[in-house]
């Protein structure tokens, strides 16, 4: 039995790759509030995923808050090969931004957000960078 396990391990290492379960989008769960602690039901969260190499950046994804100001983003993951070769393994990074009309957007990076997110009021029309990036991906007829 030891020889079979040893032979399997050697064959796996010689193949140059092993399977791994990669997170493509982490799970986010956040409540969005104003300075008074009231929920902001008009809030929208933009999640962008970056993969390197080769530097693939799909369009950002938008998630709307419910009437209680709660945003729940489902985790997305898949099996992929981790290749032991130059530029063979994908590394993922995430950025997020939360916006609402009449409030200053708040953004961050990584796979965790401290809840609740408190948005500050403003008189300017401010949007998340990700919202502007989506316009580049869509044709004028789909905007």
CSV table of N, CA, C and O in Angstrom, one decimal, residues 5-115:
chain,number,residue,atom,x,y,z
A,5,UNK,N,0.9,4.5,-2.8
A,5,UNK,CA,0.7,5.9,-2.4
A,5,UNK,C,2.0,6.7,-2.9
A,5,UNK,O,1.9,7.8,-3.4
A,6,UNK,N,3.1,6.1,-2.6
A,6,UNK,CA,4.4,6.7,-3.0
A,6,UNK,C,4.4,6.9,-4.6
A,6,UNK,O,4.8,8.0,-5.0
A,7,UNK,N,4.0,5.9,-5.3
A,7,UNK,CA,4.0,6.0,-6.8
A,7,UNK,C,3.0,7.0,-7.2
A,7,UNK,O,3.3,7.8,-8.2
A,8,UNK,N,1.9,7.1,-6.6
A,8,UNK,CA,0.9,8.1,-6.9
A,8,UNK,C,1.4,9.5,-6.7
A,8,UNK,O,1.2,10.4,-7.6
A,9,UNK,N,2.1,9.7,-5.6
A,9,UNK,CA,2.6,11.1,-5.3
A,9,UNK,C,3.7,11.4,-6.3
A,9,UNK,O,3.8,12.6,-6.7
A,10,UNK,N,4.6,10.5,-6.6
A,10,UNK,CA,5.6,10.8,-7.6
A,10,UNK,C,5.0,11.1,-8.9
A,10,UNK,O,5.5,12.1,-9.6
A,11,UNK,N,4.0,10.3,-9.4
A,11,UNK,CA,3.4,10.6,-10.7
A,11,UNK,C,2.7,11.9,-10.7
A,11,UNK,O,2.8,12.7,-11.7
A,12,UNK,N,2.1,12.3,-9.6
A,12,UNK,CA,1.4,13.6,-9.5
A,12,UNK,C,2.4,14.7,-9.6
A,12,UNK,O,2.2,15.7,-10.3
A,13,UNK,N,3.6,14.6,-8.9
A,13,UNK,CA,4.6,15.6,-9.0
A,13,UNK,C,5.2,15.7,-10.3
A,13,UNK,O,5.6,16.8,-10.8
A,14,UNK,N,5.4,14.6,-11.0
A,14,UNK,CA,6.0,14.6,-12.4
A,14,UNK,C,5.0,15.2,-13.4
A,14,UNK,O,5.4,15.7,-14.4
A,15,UNK,N,3.7,15.1,-13.1
A,15,UNK,CA,2.7,15.6,-14.1
A,15,UNK,C,2.8,17.1,-14.1
A,15,UNK,O,2.4,17.7,-15.1
A,16,UNK,N,3.2,17.8,-13.1
A,16,UNK,CA,3.4,19.2,-13.1
A,16,UNK,C,2.1,20.0,-12.7
A,16,UNK,O,2.1,21.2,-12.8
A,17,UNK,N,1.0,19.3,-12.3
A,17,UNK,CA,-0.1,20.0,-11.9
A,17,UNK,C,-1.0,19.2,-10.9
A,17,UNK,O,-0.9,18.0,-10.9
A,18,UNK,N,-1.7,19.9,-10.0
A,18,UNK,CA,-2.6,19.3,-9.1
A,18,UNK,C,-3.9,20.1,-9.2
A,18,UNK,O,-3.9,21.3,-9.4
A,19,UNK,N,-5.1,19.5,-8.9
A,19,UNK,CA,-6.3,20.2,-8.9
A,19,UNK,C,-6.5,21.1,-7.6
A,19,UNK,O,-6.0,20.7,-6.6
A,20,UNK,N,-7.1,22.2,-7.7
A,20,UNK,CA,-7.4,23.0,-6.5
A,20,UNK,C,-8.8,23.7,-6.7
A,20,UNK,O,-9.2,23.9,-7.9
A,21,UNK,N,-9.4,23.9,-5.7
A,21,UNK,CA,-10.7,24.6,-5.7
A,21,UNK,C,-10.5,26.1,-5.5
A,21,UNK,O,-10.2,26.5,-4.4
A,22,UNK,N,-10.6,26.9,-6.5
A,22,UNK,CA,-10.2,28.3,-6.5
A,22,UNK,C,-11.5,29.1,-6.3
A,22,UNK,O,-12.5,28.9,-6.9
A,23,UNK,N,-11.4,30.2,-5.5
A,23,UNK,CA,-12.4,31.1,-5.2
A,23,UNK,C,-12.3,32.2,-6.3
A,23,UNK,O,-11.3,32.9,-6.4
A,24,UNK,N,-13.4,32.3,-7.1
A,24,UNK,CA,-13.4,33.3,-8.2
A,24,UNK,C,-14.1,34.6,-7.7
A,24,UNK,O,-13.7,35.7,-8.2
A,25,UNK,N,-15.0,34.5,-6.7
A,25,UNK,CA,-15.6,35.6,-6.1
A,25,UNK,C,-15.9,35.2,-4.6
A,25,UNK,O,-16.6,34.2,-4.4
A,26,UNK,N,-15.5,36.0,-3.6
A,26,UNK,CA,-15.7,35.6,-2.2
A,26,UNK,C,-17.2,35.9,-1.8
A,26,UNK,O,-17.9,36.7,-2.5
A,27,UNK,N,-17.6,35.4,-0.7
A,27,UNK,CA,-18.9,35.7,-0.1
A,27,UNK,C,-18.8,37.0,0.6
A,27,UNK,O,-17.9,37.2,1.5
A,28,UNK,N,-19.7,37.9,0.3
A,28,UNK,CA,-19.8,39.2,1.0
A,28,UNK,C,-21.2,39.3,1.6
A,28,UNK,O,-22.1,39.0,0.9
A,29,UNK,N,-21.3,39.7,2.8
A,29,UNK,CA,-22.6,40.0,3.4
A,29,UNK,C,-22.4,41.2,4.2
A,29,UNK,O,-21.6,41.3,5.2
A,30,UNK,N,-23.1,42.3,3.8
A,30,UNK,CA,-22.9,43.6,4.4
A,30,UNK,C,-24.3,44.3,4.5
A,30,UNK,O,-25.1,44.2,3.7
A,31,UNK,N,-24.4,45.1,5.6
A,31,UNK,CA,-25.5,46.0,5.7
A,31,UNK,C,-25.0,47.5,5.4
A,31,UNK,O,-23.9,47.9,5.9
A,32,UNK,N,-25.8,48.2,4.7
A,32,UNK,CA,-25.5,49.6,4.3
A,32,UNK,C,-26.4,50.5,5.1
A,32,UNK,O,-27.6,50.4,5.0
A,33,UNK,N,-25.8,51.5,5.8
A,33,UNK,CA,-26.5,52.4,6.6
A,33,UNK,C,-26.0,53.8,6.4
A,33,UNK,O,-24.9,54.1,5.9
A,34,UNK,N,-26.9,54.8,6.8
A,34,UNK,CA,-26.5,56.2,6.7
A,34,UNK,C,-26.0,56.6,8.1
A,34,UNK,O,-25.9,55.7,9.0
A,35,UNK,N,-25.6,57.8,8.3
A,35,UNK,CA,-25.0,58.2,9.6
A,35,UNK,C,-25.9,58.1,10.8
A,35,UNK,O,-25.4,57.9,11.9
A,36,UNK,N,-27.2,58.1,10.5
A,36,UNK,CA,-28.2,57.9,11.6
A,36,UNK,C,-28.5,56.4,11.9
A,36,UNK,O,-29.3,56.1,12.8
A,37,UNK,N,-27.9,55.5,11.1
A,37,UNK,CA,-28.1,54.1,11.4
A,37,UNK,C,-29.2,53.5,10.6
A,37,UNK,O,-29.6,52.4,10.8
A,38,UNK,N,-29.9,54.3,9.7
A,38,UNK,CA,-31.0,53.9,9.0
A,38,UNK,C,-30.5,53.1,7.7
A,38,UNK,O,-29.5,53.5,7.1
A,39,UNK,N,-31.2,52.0,7.3
A,39,UNK,CA,-30.8,51.3,6.1
A,39,UNK,C,-30.9,52.1,4.9
A,39,UNK,O,-31.9,52.9,4.7
A,40,UNK,N,-30.0,51.9,3.9
A,40,UNK,CA,-30.1,52.5,2.6
A,40,UNK,C,-30.5,51.5,1.6
A,40,UNK,O,-29.7,50.7,1.2
A,41,UNK,N,-31.8,51.5,1.2
A,41,UNK,CA,-32.3,50.4,0.3
A,41,UNK,C,-31.9,50.7,-1.1
A,41,UNK,O,-32.0,49.8,-2.0
A,42,UNK,N,-31.4,51.9,-1.5
A,42,UNK,CA,-31.0,52.2,-2.8
A,42,UNK,C,-29.5,51.9,-3.1
A,42,UNK,O,-29.0,52.2,-4.2
A,43,UNK,N,-28.8,51.3,-2.1
A,43,UNK,CA,-27.4,51.0,-2.3
A,43,UNK,C,-27.1,49.9,-3.3
A,43,UNK,O,-27.9,49.0,-3.5
A,44,UNK,N,-26.0,50.0,-3.9
A,44,UNK,CA,-25.5,49.0,-4.9
A,44,UNK,C,-24.1,48.7,-4.6
A,44,UNK,O,-23.3,49.6,-4.4
A,45,UNK,N,-23.8,47.4,-4.7
A,45,UNK,CA,-22.4,47.0,-4.5
A,45,UNK,C,-21.8,46.5,-5.8
A,45,UNK,O,-22.4,45.7,-6.5
A,46,UNK,N,-20.6,47.0,-6.2
A,46,UNK,CA,-19.9,46.5,-7.4
A,46,UNK,C,-18.7,45.7,-6.9
A,46,UNK,O,-18.0,46.1,-6.0
A,47,UNK,N,-18.6,44.5,-7.5
A,47,UNK,CA,-17.5,43.6,-7.2
A,47,UNK,C,-16.7,43.3,-8.4
A,47,UNK,O,-17.3,42.9,-9.4
A,48,UNK,N,-15.4,43.6,-8.4
A,48,UNK,CA,-14.6,43.3,-9.5
A,48,UNK,C,-13.5,42.3,-9.2
A,48,UNK,O,-13.0,42.3,-8.0
A,49,UNK,N,-13.3,41.4,-10.1
A,49,UNK,CA,-12.3,40.3,-9.9
A,49,UNK,C,-11.2,40.5,-10.9
A,49,UNK,O,-11.4,40.7,-12.1
A,50,UNK,N,-10.0,40.3,-10.4
A,50,UNK,CA,-8.8,40.3,-11.2
A,50,UNK,C,-8.1,39.0,-11.1
A,50,UNK,O,-8.1,38.4,-10.1
A,51,UNK,N,-7.6,38.6,-12.3
A,51,UNK,CA,-6.8,37.3,-12.3
A,51,UNK,C,-5.5,37.5,-13.0
A,51,UNK,O,-5.4,38.1,-14.0
A,52,UNK,N,-4.5,37.1,-12.3
A,52,UNK,CA,-3.1,37.2,-12.9
A,52,UNK,C,-2.4,35.9,-12.7
A,52,UNK,O,-2.6,35.2,-11.7
A,53,UNK,N,-1.5,35.5,-13.6
A,53,UNK,CA,-1.5,36.0,-15.0
A,53,UNK,C,-2.6,35.5,-15.8
A,53,UNK,O,-3.3,34.5,-15.3
A,54,UNK,N,-3.0,35.9,-16.9
A,54,UNK,CA,-2.4,36.9,-17.8
A,54,UNK,C,-3.0,38.3,-17.6
A,54,UNK,O,-2.8,39.1,-18.5
A,55,UNK,N,-3.7,38.6,-16.5
A,55,UNK,CA,-4.2,39.9,-16.3
A,55,UNK,C,-5.6,40.0,-16.9
A,55,UNK,O,-5.9,41.0,-17.5
A,56,UNK,N,-6.4,39.0,-16.7
A,56,UNK,CA,-7.8,39.0,-17.2
A,56,UNK,C,-8.7,39.7,-16.2
A,56,UNK,O,-8.7,39.4,-15.0
A,57,UNK,N,-9.5,40.7,-16.6
A,57,UNK,CA,-10.4,41.4,-15.8
A,57,UNK,C,-11.8,41.4,-16.4
A,57,UNK,O,-12.0,42.3,-17.2
A,58,UNK,N,-12.6,40.5,-15.9
A,58,UNK,CA,-14.0,40.5,-16.4
A,58,UNK,C,-14.7,41.8,-16.0
A,58,UNK,O,-14.3,42.4,-15.0
A,59,UNK,N,-15.9,42.1,-16.6
A,59,UNK,CA,-16.6,43.3,-16.1
A,59,UNK,C,-17.1,43.1,-14.7
A,59,UNK,O,-17.3,42.0,-14.2
A,60,UNK,N,-17.1,44.2,-14.0
A,60,UNK,CA,-17.6,44.2,-12.6
A,60,UNK,C,-19.0,43.7,-12.5
A,60,UNK,O,-19.8,43.9,-13.4
A,61,UNK,N,-19.4,43.1,-11.4
A,61,UNK,CA,-20.7,42.6,-11.1
A,61,UNK,C,-21.4,43.5,-10.1
A,61,UNK,O,-20.8,44.0,-9.2
A,62,UNK,N,-22.7,43.8,-10.4
A,62,UNK,CA,-23.5,44.7,-9.5
A,62,UNK,C,-24.5,43.8,-8.7
A,62,UNK,O,-25.1,42.9,-9.2
A,63,UNK,N,-24.6,44.2,-7.4
A,63,UNK,CA,-25.5,43.6,-6.5
A,63,UNK,C,-26.3,44.7,-5.7
A,63,UNK,O,-25.7,45.6,-5.2
A,64,UNK,N,-27.6,44.6,-5.7
A,64,UNK,CA,-28.5,45.6,-5.1
A,64,UNK,C,-28.8,45.2,-3.7
A,64,UNK,O,-29.0,44.0,-3.3
A,65,UNK,N,-29.0,46.3,-2.9
A,65,UNK,CA,-29.5,46.1,-1.5
A,65,UNK,C,-31.0,45.8,-1.4
A,65,UNK,O,-31.7,46.3,-2.3
A,66,UNK,N,-31.4,45.0,-0.4
A,66,UNK,CA,-32.8,44.8,-0.3
A,66,UNK,C,-33.4,46.0,0.5
A,66,UNK,O,-32.7,47.0,0.8
A,67,UNK,N,-34.7,46.0,0.9
A,67,UNK,CA,-35.3,47.1,1.5
A,67,UNK,C,-34.7,47.4,2.9
A,67,UNK,O,-34.9,48.5,3.5
A,68,UNK,N,-34.0,46.4,3.5
A,68,UNK,CA,-33.4,46.6,4.8
A,68,UNK,C,-31.9,47.0,4.7
A,68,UNK,O,-31.2,47.1,5.6
A,69,UNK,N,-31.5,47.3,3.4
A,69,UNK,CA,-30.1,47.8,3.2
A,69,UNK,C,-29.1,46.7,3.3
A,69,UNK,O,-27.9,46.9,3.5
A,70,UNK,N,-29.5,45.4,3.1
A,70,UNK,CA,-28.7,44.3,3.2
A,70,UNK,C,-28.2,43.8,1.8
A,70,UNK,O,-29.1,43.6,1.0
A,71,UNK,N,-27.0,43.5,1.7
A,71,UNK,CA,-26.4,43.0,0.4
A,71,UNK,C,-25.8,41.7,0.7
A,71,UNK,O,-24.9,41.6,1.6
A,72,UNK,N,-26.2,40.7,-0.1
A,72,UNK,CA,-25.6,39.3,0.1
A,72,UNK,C,-25.1,38.9,-1.2
A,72,UNK,O,-25.8,38.7,-2.2
A,73,UNK,N,-23.7,38.7,-1.3
A,73,UNK,CA,-23.1,38.2,-2.5
A,73,UNK,C,-22.7,36.8,-2.4
A,73,UNK,O,-21.9,36.5,-1.4
A,74,UNK,N,-23.1,35.9,-3.2
A,74,UNK,CA,-22.8,34.5,-3.2
A,74,UNK,C,-21.4,34.2,-3.6
A,74,UNK,O,-20.9,34.8,-4.6
A,75,UNK,N,-20.7,33.3,-2.9
A,75,UNK,CA,-19.4,32.9,-3.3
A,75,UNK,C,-19.5,32.1,-4.6
A,75,UNK,O,-20.4,31.4,-4.9
A,76,UNK,N,-18.5,32.4,-5.5
A,76,UNK,CA,-18.3,31.6,-6.7
A,76,UNK,C,-16.9,31.0,-6.8
A,76,UNK,O,-15.9,31.7,-6.6
A,77,UNK,N,-16.9,29.7,-7.0
A,77,UNK,CA,-15.7,28.9,-7.0
A,77,UNK,C,-15.7,27.8,-8.1
A,77,UNK,O,-16.8,27.4,-8.5
A,78,UNK,N,-14.6,27.3,-8.5
A,78,UNK,CA,-14.5,26.3,-9.4
A,78,UNK,C,-13.2,25.5,-9.3
A,78,UNK,O,-12.2,26.0,-8.7
A,79,UNK,N,-13.2,24.3,-9.8
A,79,UNK,CA,-12.0,23.5,-9.8
A,79,UNK,C,-11.1,23.9,-11.0
A,79,UNK,O,-11.6,24.2,-12.1
A,80,UNK,N,-9.8,24.0,-10.7
A,80,UNK,CA,-8.9,24.4,-11.8
A,80,UNK,C,-7.6,23.7,-11.5
A,80,UNK,O,-7.3,23.3,-10.3
A,81,UNK,N,-6.7,23.6,-12.5
A,81,UNK,CA,-5.4,22.9,-12.3
A,81,UNK,C,-4.4,24.0,-11.8
A,81,UNK,O,-4.3,25.1,-12.4
A,82,UNK,N,-3.7,23.6,-10.8
A,82,UNK,CA,-2.6,24.4,-10.3
A,82,UNK,C,-1.3,23.8,-11.0
A,82,UNK,O,-0.9,22.7,-10.7
A,83,UNK,N,-0.8,24.5,-12.0
A,83,UNK,CA,0.3,24.0,-12.8
A,83,UNK,C,1.6,24.5,-12.3
A,83,UNK,O,1.8,25.7,-12.0
A,84,UNK,N,2.6,23.6,-12.1
A,84,UNK,CA,3.9,24.0,-11.6
A,84,UNK,C,4.8,24.4,-12.7
A,84,UNK,O,5.7,23.6,-13.1
A,85,UNK,N,4.5,25.5,-13.3
A,85,UNK,CA,5.3,26.0,-14.5
A,85,UNK,C,5.2,27.5,-14.4
A,85,UNK,O,4.3,28.1,-13.8
A,86,UNK,N,6.1,28.2,-15.1
A,86,UNK,CA,6.1,29.7,-15.1
A,86,UNK,C,4.7,30.2,-15.6
A,86,UNK,O,4.2,29.8,-16.6
A,87,UNK,N,4.1,31.0,-14.8
A,87,UNK,CA,2.8,31.6,-15.1
A,87,UNK,C,1.7,30.6,-15.2
A,87,UNK,O,0.8,30.8,-15.9
A,88,UNK,N,1.8,29.5,-14.5
A,88,UNK,CA,0.8,28.4,-14.7
A,88,UNK,C,-0.3,28.5,-13.7
A,88,UNK,O,-1.4,27.9,-13.9
A,89,UNK,N,-0.1,29.1,-12.5
A,89,UNK,CA,-1.2,29.2,-11.5
A,89,UNK,C,-1.8,30.5,-11.5
A,89,UNK,O,-1.2,31.6,-11.6
A,90,UNK,N,-3.2,30.5,-11.4
A,90,UNK,CA,-3.9,31.8,-11.4
A,90,UNK,C,-4.0,32.3,-10.0
A,90,UNK,O,-4.2,31.5,-9.0
A,91,UNK,N,-3.8,33.6,-9.8
A,91,UNK,CA,-4.0,34.3,-8.5
A,91,UNK,C,-5.1,35.3,-8.7
A,91,UNK,O,-5.1,36.0,-9.7
A,92,UNK,N,-6.1,35.3,-7.8
A,92,UNK,CA,-7.2,36.1,-7.9
A,92,UNK,C,-7.2,37.2,-6.8
A,92,UNK,O,-6.7,37.1,-5.7
A,93,UNK,N,-7.7,38.4,-7.2
A,93,UNK,CA,-7.8,39.5,-6.3
A,93,UNK,C,-9.2,40.2,-6.5
A,93,UNK,O,-9.8,40.1,-7.6
A,94,UNK,N,-9.7,40.8,-5.5
A,94,UNK,CA,-11.0,41.4,-5.6
A,94,UNK,C,-11.1,42.8,-5.0
A,94,UNK,O,-10.4,43.2,-4.1
A,95,UNK,N,-11.9,43.6,-5.7
A,95,UNK,CA,-12.1,45.0,-5.2
A,95,UNK,C,-13.6,45.2,-5.2
A,95,UNK,O,-14.4,44.6,-5.9
A,96,UNK,N,-14.1,46.0,-4.3
A,96,UNK,CA,-15.5,46.2,-4.1
A,96,UNK,C,-15.7,47.7,-3.9
A,96,UNK,O,-14.9,48.5,-3.4
A,97,UNK,N,-17.0,48.2,-4.2
A,97,UNK,CA,-17.4,49.5,-4.0
A,97,UNK,C,-18.9,49.5,-3.7
A,97,UNK,O,-19.6,48.8,-4.4
A,98,UNK,N,-19.3,50.3,-2.8
A,98,UNK,CA,-20.7,50.5,-2.4
A,98,UNK,C,-21.1,51.9,-2.7
A,98,UNK,O,-20.5,52.8,-2.1
A,99,UNK,N,-22.2,52.1,-3.4
A,99,UNK,CA,-22.7,53.4,-3.7
A,99,UNK,C,-24.2,53.5,-3.5
A,99,UNK,O,-24.9,52.5,-3.5
A,100,UNK,N,-24.6,54.7,-3.4
A,100,UNK,CA,-26.1,55.0,-3.3
A,100,UNK,C,-26.2,56.5,-3.7
A,100,UNK,O,-25.4,57.3,-3.4
A,101,UNK,N,-27.3,56.8,-4.4
A,101,UNK,CA,-27.6,58.2,-4.7
A,101,UNK,C,-27.6,59.1,-3.5
A,101,UNK,O,-28.3,58.8,-2.5
A,102,UNK,N,-26.8,60.2,-3.6
A,102,UNK,CA,-26.8,61.2,-2.5
A,102,UNK,C,-25.8,60.8,-1.4
A,102,UNK,O,-25.7,61.5,-0.4
A,103,UNK,N,-24.9,59.8,-1.7
A,103,UNK,CA,-23.9,59.4,-0.7
A,103,UNK,C,-22.6,59.3,-1.4
A,103,UNK,O,-22.5,59.0,-2.5
A,104,UNK,N,-21.5,59.4,-0.6
A,104,UNK,CA,-20.2,59.2,-1.1
A,104,UNK,C,-19.9,57.7,-1.1
A,104,UNK,O,-20.1,57.0,-0.1
A,105,UNK,N,-19.5,57.2,-2.3
A,105,UNK,CA,-19.2,55.8,-2.4
A,105,UNK,C,-18.0,55.4,-1.5
A,105,UNK,O,-17.1,56.2,-1.2
A,106,UNK,N,-18.1,54.1,-1.0
A,106,UNK,CA,-17.0,53.6,-0.2
A,106,UNK,C,-16.5,52.3,-0.8
A,106,UNK,O,-17.2,51.5,-1.3
A,107,UNK,N,-15.1,52.2,-0.9
A,107,UNK,CA,-14.6,51.1,-1.6
A,107,UNK,C,-13.5,50.4,-0.8
A,107,UNK,O,-13.0,51.0,0.2
A,108,UNK,N,-13.1,49.2,-1.3
A,108,UNK,CA,-12.0,48.5,-0.6
A,108,UNK,C,-11.6,47.4,-1.4
A,108,UNK,O,-12.1,47.1,-2.5
A,109,UNK,N,-10.6,46.6,-0.9
A,109,UNK,CA,-10.1,45.4,-1.6
A,109,UNK,C,-10.0,44.3,-0.6
A,109,UNK,O,-10.0,44.4,0.6
A,110,UNK,N,-10.0,43.1,-1.2
A,110,UNK,CA,-9.9,41.9,-0.4
A,110,UNK,C,-11.2,41.1,-0.3
A,110,UNK,O,-12.2,41.5,-1.0
A,111,UNK,N,-11.2,40.1,0.5
A,111,UNK,CA,-12.4,39.2,0.6
A,111,UNK,C,-13.2,39.4,1.8
A,111,UNK,O,-14.1,38.6,2.1
A,112,UNK,N,-13.0,40.5,2.6
A,112,UNK,CA,-13.8,40.7,3.7
A,112,UNK,C,-14.2,42.2,3.8
A,112,UNK,O,-13.5,43.1,3.4
A,113,UNK,N,-15.4,42.4,4.4
A,113,UNK,CA,-15.9,43.8,4.6
A,113,UNK,C,-16.5,43.8,6.0
A,113,UNK,O,-17.2,42.9,6.4
A,114,UNK,N,-16.1,44.9,6.7
A,114,UNK,CA,-16.7,45.1,8.1
A,114,UNK,C,-18.1,45.7,7.9
A,114,UNK,O,-18.3,46.7,7.3
A,115,UNK,N,-19.1,45.0,8.5
A,115,UNK,CA,-20.5,45.4,8.4
A,115,UNK,C,-20.9,46.1,9.7
A,115,UNK,O,-20.4,45.6,10.8
